[in-house]
PDB file of C-alpha atoms in Angstrom:
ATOM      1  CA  UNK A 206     101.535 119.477 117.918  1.00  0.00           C
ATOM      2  CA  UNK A 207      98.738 118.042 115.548  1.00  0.00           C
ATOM      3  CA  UNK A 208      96.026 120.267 116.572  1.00  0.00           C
ATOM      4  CA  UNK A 209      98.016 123.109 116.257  1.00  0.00           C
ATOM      5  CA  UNK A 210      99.131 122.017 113.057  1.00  0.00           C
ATOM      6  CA  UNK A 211      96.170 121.232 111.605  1.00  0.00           C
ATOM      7  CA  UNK A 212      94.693 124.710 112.710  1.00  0.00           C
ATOM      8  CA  UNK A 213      98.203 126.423 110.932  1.00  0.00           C
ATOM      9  CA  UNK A 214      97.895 124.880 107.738  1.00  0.00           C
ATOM     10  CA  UNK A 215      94.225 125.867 107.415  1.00  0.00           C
ATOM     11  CA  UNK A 216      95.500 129.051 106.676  1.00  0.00           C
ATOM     12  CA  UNK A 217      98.174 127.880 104.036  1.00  0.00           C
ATOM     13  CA  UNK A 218      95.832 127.112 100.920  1.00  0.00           C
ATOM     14  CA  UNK A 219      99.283 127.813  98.456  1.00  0.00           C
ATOM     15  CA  UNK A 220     100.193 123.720  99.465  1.00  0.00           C
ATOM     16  CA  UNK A 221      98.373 120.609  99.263  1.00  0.00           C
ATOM     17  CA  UNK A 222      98.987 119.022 102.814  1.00  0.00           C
ATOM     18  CA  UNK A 223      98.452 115.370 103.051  1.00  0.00           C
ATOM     19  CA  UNK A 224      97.630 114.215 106.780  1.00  0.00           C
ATOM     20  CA  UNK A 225      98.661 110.950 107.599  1.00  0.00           C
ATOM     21  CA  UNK A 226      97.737 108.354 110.514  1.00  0.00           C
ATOM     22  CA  UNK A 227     100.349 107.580 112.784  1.00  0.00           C
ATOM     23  CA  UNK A 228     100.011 103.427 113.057  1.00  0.00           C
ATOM     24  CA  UNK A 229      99.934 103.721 117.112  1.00  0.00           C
ATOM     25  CA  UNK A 230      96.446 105.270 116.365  1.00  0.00           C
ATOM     26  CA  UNK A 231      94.506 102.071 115.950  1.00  0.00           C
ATOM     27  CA  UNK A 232      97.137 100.170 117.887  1.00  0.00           C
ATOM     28  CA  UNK A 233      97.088 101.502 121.079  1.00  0.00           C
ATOM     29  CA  UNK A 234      93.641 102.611 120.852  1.00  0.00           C
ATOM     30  CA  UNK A 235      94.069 106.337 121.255  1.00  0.00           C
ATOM     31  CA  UNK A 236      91.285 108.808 122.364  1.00  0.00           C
ATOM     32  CA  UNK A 237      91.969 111.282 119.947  1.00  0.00           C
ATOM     33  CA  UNK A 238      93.121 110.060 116.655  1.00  0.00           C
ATOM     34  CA  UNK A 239      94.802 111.485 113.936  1.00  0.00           C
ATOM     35  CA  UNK A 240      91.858 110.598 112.137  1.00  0.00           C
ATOM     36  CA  UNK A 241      89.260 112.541 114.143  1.00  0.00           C
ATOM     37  CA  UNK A 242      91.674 116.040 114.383  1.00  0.00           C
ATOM     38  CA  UNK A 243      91.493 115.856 110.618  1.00  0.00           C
ATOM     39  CA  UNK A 244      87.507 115.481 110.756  1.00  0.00           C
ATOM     40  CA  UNK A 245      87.562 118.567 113.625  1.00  0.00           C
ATOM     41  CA  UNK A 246      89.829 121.087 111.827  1.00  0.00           C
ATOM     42  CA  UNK A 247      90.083 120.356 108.509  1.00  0.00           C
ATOM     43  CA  UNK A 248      87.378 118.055 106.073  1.00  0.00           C
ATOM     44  CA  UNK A 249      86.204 121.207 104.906  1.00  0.00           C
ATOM     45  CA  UNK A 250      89.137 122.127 103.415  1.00  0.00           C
ATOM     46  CA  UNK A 251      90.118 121.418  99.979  1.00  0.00           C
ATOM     47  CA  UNK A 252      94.220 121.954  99.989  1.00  0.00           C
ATOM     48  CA  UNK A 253      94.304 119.124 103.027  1.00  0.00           C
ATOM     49  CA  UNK A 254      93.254 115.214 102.753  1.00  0.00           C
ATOM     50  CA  UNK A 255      94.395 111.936 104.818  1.00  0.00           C
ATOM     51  CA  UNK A 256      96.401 110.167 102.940  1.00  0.00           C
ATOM     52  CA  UNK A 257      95.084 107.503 101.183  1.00  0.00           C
ATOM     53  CA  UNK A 258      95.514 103.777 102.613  1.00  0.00           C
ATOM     54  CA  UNK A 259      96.419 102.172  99.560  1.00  0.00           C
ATOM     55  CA  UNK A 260      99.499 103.999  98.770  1.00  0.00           C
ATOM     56  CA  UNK A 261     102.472 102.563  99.543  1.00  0.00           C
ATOM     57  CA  UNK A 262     105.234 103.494 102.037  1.00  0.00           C
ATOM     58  CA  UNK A 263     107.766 103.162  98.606  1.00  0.00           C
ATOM     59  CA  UNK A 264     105.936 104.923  96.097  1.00  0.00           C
ATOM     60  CA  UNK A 265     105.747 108.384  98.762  1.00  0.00           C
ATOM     61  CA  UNK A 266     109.301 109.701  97.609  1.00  0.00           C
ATOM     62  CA  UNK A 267     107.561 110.064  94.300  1.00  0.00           C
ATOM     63  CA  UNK A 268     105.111 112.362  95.009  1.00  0.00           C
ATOM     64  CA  UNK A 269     106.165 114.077  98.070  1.00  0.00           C
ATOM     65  CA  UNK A 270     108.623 117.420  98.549  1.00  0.00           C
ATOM     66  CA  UNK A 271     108.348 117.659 102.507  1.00  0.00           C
ATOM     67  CA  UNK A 272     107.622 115.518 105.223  1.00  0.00           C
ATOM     68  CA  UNK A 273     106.652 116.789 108.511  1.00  0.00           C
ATOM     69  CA  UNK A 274     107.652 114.262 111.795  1.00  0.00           C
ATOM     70  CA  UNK A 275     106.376 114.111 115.338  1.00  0.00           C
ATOM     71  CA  UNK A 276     108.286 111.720 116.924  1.00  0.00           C
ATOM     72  CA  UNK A 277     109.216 109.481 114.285  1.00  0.00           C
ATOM     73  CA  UNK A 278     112.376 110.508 112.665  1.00  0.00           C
ATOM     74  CA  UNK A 279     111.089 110.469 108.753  1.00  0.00           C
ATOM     75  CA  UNK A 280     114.794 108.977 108.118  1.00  0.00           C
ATOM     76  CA  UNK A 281     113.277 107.328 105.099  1.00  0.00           C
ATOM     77  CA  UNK A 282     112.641 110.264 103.407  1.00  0.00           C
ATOM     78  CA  UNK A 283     115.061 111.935 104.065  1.00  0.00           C
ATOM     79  CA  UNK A 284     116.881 108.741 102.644  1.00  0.00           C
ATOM     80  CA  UNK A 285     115.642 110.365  99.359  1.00  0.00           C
ATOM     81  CA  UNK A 286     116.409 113.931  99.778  1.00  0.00           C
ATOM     82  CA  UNK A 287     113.022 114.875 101.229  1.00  0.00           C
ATOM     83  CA  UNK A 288     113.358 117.535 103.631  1.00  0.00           C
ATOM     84  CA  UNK A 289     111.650 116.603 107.470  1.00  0.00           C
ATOM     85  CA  UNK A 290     110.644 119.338 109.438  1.00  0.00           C
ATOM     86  CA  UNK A 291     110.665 118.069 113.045  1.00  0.00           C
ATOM     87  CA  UNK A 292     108.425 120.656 115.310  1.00  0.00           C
ATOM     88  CA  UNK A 293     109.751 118.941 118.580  1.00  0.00           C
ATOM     89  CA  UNK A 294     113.226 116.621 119.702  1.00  0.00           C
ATOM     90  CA  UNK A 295     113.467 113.219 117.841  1.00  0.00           C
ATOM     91  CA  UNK A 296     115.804 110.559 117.950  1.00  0.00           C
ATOM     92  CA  UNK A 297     117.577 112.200 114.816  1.00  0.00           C
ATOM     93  CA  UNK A 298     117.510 115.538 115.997  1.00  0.00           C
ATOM     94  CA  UNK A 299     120.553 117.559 115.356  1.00  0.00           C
ATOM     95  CA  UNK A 300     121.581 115.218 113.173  1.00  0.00           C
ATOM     96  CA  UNK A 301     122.211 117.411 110.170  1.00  0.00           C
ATOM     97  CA  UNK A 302     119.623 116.270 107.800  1.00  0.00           C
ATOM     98  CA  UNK A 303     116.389 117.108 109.434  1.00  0.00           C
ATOM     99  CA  UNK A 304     114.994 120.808 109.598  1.00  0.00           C
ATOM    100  CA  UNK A 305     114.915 121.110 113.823  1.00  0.00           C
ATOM    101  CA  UNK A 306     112.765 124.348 115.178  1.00  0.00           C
ATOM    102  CA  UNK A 307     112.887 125.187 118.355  1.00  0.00           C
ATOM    103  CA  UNK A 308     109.669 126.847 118.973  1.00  0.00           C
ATOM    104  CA  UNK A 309     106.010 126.879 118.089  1.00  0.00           C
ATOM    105  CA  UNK A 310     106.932 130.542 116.063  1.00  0.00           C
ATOM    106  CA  UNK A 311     110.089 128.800 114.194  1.00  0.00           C
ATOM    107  CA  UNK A 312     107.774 126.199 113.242  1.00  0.00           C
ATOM    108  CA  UNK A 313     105.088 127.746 112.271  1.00  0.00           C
ATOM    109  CA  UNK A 314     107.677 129.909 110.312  1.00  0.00           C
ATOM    110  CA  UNK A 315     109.017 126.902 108.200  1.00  0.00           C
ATOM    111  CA  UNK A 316     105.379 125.698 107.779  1.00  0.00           C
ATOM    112  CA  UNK A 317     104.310 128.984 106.227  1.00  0.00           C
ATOM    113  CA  UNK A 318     107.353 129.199 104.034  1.00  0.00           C
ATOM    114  CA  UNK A 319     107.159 125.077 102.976  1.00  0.00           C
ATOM    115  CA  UNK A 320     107.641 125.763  99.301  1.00  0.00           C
ATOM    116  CA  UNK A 321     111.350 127.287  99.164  1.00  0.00           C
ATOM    117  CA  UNK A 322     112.340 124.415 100.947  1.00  0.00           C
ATOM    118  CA  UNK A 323     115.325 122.554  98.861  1.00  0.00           C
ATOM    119  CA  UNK A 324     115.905 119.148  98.215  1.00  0.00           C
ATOM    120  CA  UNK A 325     118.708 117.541 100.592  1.00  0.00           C
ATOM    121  CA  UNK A 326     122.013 117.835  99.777  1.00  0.00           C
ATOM    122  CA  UNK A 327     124.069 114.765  99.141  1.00  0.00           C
ATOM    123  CA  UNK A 328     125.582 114.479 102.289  1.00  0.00           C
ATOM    124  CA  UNK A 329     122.448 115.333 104.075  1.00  0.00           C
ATOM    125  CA  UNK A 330     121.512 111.964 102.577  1.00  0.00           C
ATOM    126  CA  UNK A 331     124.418 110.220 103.200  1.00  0.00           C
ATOM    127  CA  UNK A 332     124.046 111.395 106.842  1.00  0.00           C
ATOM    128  CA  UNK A 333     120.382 109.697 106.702  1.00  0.00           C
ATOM    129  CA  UNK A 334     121.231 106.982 105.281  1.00  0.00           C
ATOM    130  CA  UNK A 335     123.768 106.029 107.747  1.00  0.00           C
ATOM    131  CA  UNK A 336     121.488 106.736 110.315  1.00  0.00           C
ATOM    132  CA  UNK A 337     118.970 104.380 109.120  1.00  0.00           C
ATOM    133  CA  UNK A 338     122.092 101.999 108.652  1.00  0.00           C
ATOM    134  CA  UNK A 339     122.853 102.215 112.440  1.00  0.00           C
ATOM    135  CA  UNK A 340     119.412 102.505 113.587  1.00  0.00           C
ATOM    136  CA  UNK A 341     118.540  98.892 111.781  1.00  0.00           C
ATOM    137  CA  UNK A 342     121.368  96.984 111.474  1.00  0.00           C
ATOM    138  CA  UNK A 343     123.766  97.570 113.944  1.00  0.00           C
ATOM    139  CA  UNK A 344     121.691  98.015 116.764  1.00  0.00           C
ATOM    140  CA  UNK A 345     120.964  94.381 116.217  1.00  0.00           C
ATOM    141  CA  UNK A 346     124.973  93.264 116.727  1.00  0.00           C
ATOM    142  CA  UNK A 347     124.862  91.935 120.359  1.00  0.00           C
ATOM    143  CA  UNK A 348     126.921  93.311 122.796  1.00  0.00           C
ATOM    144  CA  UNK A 349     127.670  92.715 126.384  1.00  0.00           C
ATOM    145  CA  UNK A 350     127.927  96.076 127.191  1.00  0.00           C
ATOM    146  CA  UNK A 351     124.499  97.964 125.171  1.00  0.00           C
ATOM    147  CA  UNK A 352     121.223  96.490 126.666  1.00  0.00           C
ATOM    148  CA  UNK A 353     119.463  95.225 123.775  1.00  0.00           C
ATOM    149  CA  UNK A 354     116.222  97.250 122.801  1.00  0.00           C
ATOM    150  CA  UNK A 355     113.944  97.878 120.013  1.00  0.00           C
ATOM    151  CA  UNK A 356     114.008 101.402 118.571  1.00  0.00           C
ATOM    152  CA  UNK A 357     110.243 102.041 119.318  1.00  0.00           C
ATOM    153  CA  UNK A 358     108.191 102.140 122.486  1.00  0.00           C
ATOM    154  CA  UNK A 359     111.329 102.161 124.861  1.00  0.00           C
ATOM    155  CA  UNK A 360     110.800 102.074 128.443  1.00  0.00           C
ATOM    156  CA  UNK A 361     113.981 104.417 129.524  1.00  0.00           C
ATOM    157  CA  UNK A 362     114.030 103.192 133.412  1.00  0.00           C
ATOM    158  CA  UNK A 363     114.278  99.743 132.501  1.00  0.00           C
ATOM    159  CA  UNK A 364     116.500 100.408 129.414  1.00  0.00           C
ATOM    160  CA  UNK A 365     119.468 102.358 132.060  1.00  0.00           C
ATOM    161  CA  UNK A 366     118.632  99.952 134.441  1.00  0.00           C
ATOM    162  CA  UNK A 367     120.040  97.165 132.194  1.00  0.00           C
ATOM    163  CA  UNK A 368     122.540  99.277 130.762  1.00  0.00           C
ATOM    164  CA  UNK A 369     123.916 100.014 135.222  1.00  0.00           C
ATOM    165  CA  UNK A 370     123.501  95.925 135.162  1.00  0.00           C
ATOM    166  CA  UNK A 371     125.588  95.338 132.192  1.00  0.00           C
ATOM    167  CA  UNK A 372     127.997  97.975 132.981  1.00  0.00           C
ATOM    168  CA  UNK A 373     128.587  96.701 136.606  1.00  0.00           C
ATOM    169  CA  UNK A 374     129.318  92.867 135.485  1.00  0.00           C
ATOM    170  CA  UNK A 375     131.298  94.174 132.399  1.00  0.00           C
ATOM    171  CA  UNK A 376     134.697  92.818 131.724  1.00  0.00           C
ATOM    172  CA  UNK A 377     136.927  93.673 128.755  1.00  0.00           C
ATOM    173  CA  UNK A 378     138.444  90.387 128.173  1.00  0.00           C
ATOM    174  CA  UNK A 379     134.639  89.369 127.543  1.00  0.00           C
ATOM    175  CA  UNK A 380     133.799  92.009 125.260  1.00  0.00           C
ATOM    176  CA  UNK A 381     131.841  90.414 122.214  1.00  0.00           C
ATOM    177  CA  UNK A 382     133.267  92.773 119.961  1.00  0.00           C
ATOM    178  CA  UNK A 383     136.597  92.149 121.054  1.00  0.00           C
ATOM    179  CA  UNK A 384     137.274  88.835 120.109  1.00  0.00           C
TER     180      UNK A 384
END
């Protein structure tokens, strides 16, 4: 989806795009970086830069009007009425808050008509925020029946696997959030 982003908004010079690294880039040591795409398809073009590294994760609500997500959900933003386009299935897909094509054309459609793009509504916000809620706080509530696991980089066989465990030794009387 980045290449073929990259090569898309080449062609829309009415928006200043701002390409940012995803963090698993230098951590897992990718091949083909975020960084080098950008170098490939785009340096010569003056309506898209990387986004600078000294700009903070806060300050981005201030000068941003869409966010486009691969993966990542973009919850935060959308925390602050910034629409997220999300070009393939994320974890807050269907949602209600996030703007969820369903093909390269609808995609490529939204990215070519970025500007009439609204804010969020306030319960697109609300719907966010709760999901940011859930997604850090109670995720962390133990439970004897939910296998614990962090929200990023989750092995699904072995997540199930402990779920069957759990669900197999589970008794009501035991429930942690029972008593």
């Amino acid at each position: 989806w980045l290449r073929e982003t990259l090569i898309e908004i080449k062609k829309i010079n009415n928006v200043n795009w701002l390409v940012k690294s995803h963090p698993n880039d230098e951590i897992k040591k990718v091949v083909t970086t975020t960084d080098s795409e950008y170098e490939k398809f785009c340096s010569n073009y003056n309506h898209i830069k990387m986004f600078p590294n000294n700009i903070t994760m806060s300050s981005m609500p201030k000068f941003i009007d869409v966010v486009i997500s691969f993966k990542s959900p973009a919850s935060e933003y959308s925390c602050f009425g910034i629409p997220a386009i999300t070009p393939c299935e994320t974890n807050c897909t269907a949602l209600g808050y996030t703007i969820d094509t369903k093909s390269k054309e609808e995609y490529f459609f939204q990215l070519q008509n970025i500007k009439k793009l609204k804010k969020l509504n306030n319960q697109q916000i609300e719907l966010a925020k709760i999901f940011i809620f859930i997604q850090s706080k109670l995720v962390e509530i133990p439970s004897n029946l939910i296998a614990y696991c962090k929200a990023v980089n989750i092995d699904e066989k072995r997540y199930w696997a402990d779920m069957t465990k759990l669900l197999d030794k589970y008794k009501y009387e035991d429930d942690l959030l029972i008593k």
